[in-house]
Tab-separated table of C-alpha atoms in Angstrom:
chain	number	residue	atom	x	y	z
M	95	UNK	CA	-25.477	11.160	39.269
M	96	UNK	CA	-22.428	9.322	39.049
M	97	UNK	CA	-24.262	7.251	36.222
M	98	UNK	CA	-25.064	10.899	34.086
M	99	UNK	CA	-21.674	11.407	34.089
M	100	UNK	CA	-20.473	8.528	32.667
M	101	UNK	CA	-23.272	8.350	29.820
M	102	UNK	CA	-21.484	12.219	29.053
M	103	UNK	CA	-18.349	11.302	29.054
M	104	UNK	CA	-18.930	8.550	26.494
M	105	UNK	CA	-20.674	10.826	24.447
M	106	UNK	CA	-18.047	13.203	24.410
M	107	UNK	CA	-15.546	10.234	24.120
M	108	UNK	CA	-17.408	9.208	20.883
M	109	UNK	CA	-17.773	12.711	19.270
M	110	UNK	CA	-14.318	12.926	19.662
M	111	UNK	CA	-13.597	9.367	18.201
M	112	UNK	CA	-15.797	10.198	15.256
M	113	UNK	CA	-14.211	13.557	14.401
M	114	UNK	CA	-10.133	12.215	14.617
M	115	UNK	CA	-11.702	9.503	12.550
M	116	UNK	CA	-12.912	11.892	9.891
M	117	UNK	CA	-10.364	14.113	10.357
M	118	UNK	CA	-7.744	11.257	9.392
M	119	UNK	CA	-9.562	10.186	6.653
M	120	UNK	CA	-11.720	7.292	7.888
M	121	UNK	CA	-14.695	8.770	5.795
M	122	UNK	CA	-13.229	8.223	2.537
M	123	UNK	CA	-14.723	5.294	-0.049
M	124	UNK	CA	-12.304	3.640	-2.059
M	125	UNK	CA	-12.687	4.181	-5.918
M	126	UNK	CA	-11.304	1.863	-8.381
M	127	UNK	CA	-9.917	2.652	-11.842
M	128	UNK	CA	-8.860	0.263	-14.513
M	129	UNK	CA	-5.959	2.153	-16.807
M	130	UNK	CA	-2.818	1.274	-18.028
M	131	UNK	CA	0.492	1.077	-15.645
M	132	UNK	CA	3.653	2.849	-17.656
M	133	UNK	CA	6.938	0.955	-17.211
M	134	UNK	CA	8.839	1.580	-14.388
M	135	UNK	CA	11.258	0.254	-11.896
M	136	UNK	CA	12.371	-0.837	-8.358
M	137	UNK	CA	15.441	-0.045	-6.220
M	138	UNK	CA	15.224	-2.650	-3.578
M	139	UNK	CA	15.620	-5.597	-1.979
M	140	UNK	CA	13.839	-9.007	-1.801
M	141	UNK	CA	12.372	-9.913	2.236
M	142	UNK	CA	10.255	-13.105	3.218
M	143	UNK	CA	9.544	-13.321	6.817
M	144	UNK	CA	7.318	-12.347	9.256
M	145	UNK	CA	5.801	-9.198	9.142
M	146	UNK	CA	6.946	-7.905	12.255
M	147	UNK	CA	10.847	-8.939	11.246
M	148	UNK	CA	13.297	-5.954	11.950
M	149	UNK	CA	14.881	-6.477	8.781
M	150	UNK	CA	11.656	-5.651	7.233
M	151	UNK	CA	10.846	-2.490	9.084
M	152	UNK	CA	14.524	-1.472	8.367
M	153	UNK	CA	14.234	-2.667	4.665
M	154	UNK	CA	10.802	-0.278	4.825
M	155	UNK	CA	12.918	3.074	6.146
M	156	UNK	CA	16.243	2.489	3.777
M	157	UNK	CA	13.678	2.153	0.870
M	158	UNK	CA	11.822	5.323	1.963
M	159	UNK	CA	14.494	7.115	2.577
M	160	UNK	CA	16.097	6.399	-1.146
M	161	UNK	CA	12.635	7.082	-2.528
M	162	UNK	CA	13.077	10.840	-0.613
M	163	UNK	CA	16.513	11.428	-1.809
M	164	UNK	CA	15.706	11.067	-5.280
M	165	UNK	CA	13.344	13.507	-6.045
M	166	UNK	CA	11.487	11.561	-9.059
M	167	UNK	CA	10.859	7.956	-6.514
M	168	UNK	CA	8.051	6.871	-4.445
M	169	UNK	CA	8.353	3.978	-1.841
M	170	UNK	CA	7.309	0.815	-3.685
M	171	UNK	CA	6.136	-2.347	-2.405
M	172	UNK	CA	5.826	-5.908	-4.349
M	173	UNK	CA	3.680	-7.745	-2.516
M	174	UNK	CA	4.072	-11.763	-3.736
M	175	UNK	CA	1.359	-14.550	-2.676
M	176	UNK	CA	2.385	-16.514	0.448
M	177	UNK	CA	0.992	-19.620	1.385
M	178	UNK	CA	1.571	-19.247	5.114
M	179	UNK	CA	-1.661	-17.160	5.031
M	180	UNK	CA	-0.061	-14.250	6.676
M	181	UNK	CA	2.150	-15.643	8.880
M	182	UNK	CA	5.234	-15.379	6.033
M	183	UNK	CA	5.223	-12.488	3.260
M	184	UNK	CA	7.292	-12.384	0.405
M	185	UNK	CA	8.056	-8.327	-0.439
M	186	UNK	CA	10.314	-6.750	-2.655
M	187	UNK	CA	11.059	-3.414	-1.257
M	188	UNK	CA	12.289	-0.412	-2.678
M	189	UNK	CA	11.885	2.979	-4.302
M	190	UNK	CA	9.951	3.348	-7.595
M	191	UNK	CA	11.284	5.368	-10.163
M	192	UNK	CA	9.915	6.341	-13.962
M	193	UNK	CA	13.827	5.105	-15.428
M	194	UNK	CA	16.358	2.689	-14.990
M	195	UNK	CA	18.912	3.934	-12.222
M	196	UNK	CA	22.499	5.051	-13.351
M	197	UNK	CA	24.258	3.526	-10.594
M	198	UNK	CA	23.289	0.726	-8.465
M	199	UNK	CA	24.548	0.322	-4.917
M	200	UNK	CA	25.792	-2.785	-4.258
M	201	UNK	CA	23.542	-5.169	-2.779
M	202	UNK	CA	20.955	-3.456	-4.410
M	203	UNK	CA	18.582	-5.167	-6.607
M	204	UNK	CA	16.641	-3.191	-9.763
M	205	UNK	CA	12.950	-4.719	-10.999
M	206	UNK	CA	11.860	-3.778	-14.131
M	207	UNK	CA	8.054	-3.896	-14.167
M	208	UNK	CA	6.692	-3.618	-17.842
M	209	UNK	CA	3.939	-1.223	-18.688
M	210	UNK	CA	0.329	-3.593	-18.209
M	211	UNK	CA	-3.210	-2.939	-17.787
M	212	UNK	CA	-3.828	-2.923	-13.629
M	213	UNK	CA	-7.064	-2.101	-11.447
M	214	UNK	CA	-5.635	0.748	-8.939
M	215	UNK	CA	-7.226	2.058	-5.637
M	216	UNK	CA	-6.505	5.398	-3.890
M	217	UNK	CA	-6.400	4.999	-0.588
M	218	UNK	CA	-6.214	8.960	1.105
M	219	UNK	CA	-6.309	8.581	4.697
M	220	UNK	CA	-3.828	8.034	7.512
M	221	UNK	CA	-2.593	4.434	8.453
M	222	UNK	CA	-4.604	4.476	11.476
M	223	UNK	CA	-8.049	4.810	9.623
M	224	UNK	CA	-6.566	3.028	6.308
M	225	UNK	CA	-8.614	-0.153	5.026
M	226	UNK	CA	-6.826	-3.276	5.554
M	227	UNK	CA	-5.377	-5.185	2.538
M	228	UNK	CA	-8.314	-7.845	2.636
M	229	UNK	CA	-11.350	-4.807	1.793
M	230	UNK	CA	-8.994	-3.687	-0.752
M	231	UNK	CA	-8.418	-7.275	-2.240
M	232	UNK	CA	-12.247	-7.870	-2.159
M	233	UNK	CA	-13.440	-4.333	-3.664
M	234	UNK	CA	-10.608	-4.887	-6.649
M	235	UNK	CA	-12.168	-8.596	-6.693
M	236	UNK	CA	-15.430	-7.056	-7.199
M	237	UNK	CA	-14.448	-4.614	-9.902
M	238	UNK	CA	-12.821	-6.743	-11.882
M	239	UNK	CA	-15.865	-8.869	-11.729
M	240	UNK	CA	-17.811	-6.339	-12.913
M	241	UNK	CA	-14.839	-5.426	-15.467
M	242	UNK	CA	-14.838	-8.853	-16.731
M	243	UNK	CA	-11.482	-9.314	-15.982
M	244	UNK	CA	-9.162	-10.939	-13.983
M	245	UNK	CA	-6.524	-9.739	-11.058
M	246	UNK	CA	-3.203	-11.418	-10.849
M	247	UNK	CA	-1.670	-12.985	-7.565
M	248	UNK	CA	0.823	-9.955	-6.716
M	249	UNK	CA	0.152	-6.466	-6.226
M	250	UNK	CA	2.082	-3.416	-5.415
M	251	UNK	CA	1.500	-0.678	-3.320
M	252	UNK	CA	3.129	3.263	-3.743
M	253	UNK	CA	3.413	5.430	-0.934
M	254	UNK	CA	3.200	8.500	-3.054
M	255	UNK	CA	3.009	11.030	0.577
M	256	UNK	CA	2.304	10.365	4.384
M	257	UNK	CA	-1.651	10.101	3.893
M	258	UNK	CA	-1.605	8.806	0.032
M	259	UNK	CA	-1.292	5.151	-0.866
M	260	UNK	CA	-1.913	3.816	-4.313
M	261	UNK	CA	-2.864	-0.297	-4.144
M	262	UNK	CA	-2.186	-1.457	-7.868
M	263	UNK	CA	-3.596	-4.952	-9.015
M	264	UNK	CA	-2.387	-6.361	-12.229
M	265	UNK	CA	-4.210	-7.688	-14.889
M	266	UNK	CA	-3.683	-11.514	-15.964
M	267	UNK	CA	-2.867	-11.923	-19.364
């Protein structure tokens, strides 16, 4: 008996896994595009540490919040190679915007990154069910195989809304 209920209850338990799953996006494939990346720029700051750092999560929630206040912003992030393998990351953090600010806040750094040819994924699914960095890295890898072209060491990710993430790879020249 006692066996019957546990073989329900982790039937149930999985229907319900699998439908949260879906229902946060889990289900959807990642499609890559190669087009052309218009100029645009930054409002951040430079952090290397480790990922966990408090100044990083705080760096994270300045830069979204800037990215909400201005209406025309998304929340940026450069993403630079490390060679700590993960242990140290090197991320300039900030809000993208389509122009040049008109004021900078001091302590504020502006990038300027130049319109180039990049290989983009849409990720649309909640963090929880989100790929992780390494299947993105491989499928854009793979595409730009295919492409016959070749990915540069950095990347940047825009979090355009809550359940939206664009993961932008550019081209080497």
């Amino acid at each position: 008996m006692l066996k019957r209920i546990l073989i329900g209850l982790t039937a149930l338990l999985s229907i319900v896994a699998f439908i949260f799953y879906y229902k946060l996006g889990g289900n959807q494939p990642l499609e890559y595009k190669l087009e052309t990346s218009p100029e645009f720029y930054i409002v951040g700051k430079y952090f290397e540490g480790r990922y966990n750092d408090p100044e990083a999560e705080q760096l994270f929630f300045d830069a979204k919040s800037r990215a909400e206040r201005d209406g025309n912003a998304n929340l940026t992030i450069i993403n630079y190679p490390s060679k700590e393998n993960g242990k140290i990351i090197k991320q300039f953090i900030g809000a993208g915007r389509p122009q040049k600010p008109d004021t900078i806040i001091k302590n504020i750094e502006v990038k300027r990154i130049p319109r180039q040819q990049i290989i983009f994924a849409l990720i649309n699914s909640h963090n929880f069910v989100m790929p992780s960095p390494e299947d993105v890295k491989k499928g854009a890898l793979k595409f730009a195989l295919e492409k016959g072209v070749e990915i540069d060491t950095i990347t940047w990710e825009t979090y355009t809304s809550d359940r939206e993430l664009i993961v932008s790879f550019p081209l080497k020249k």
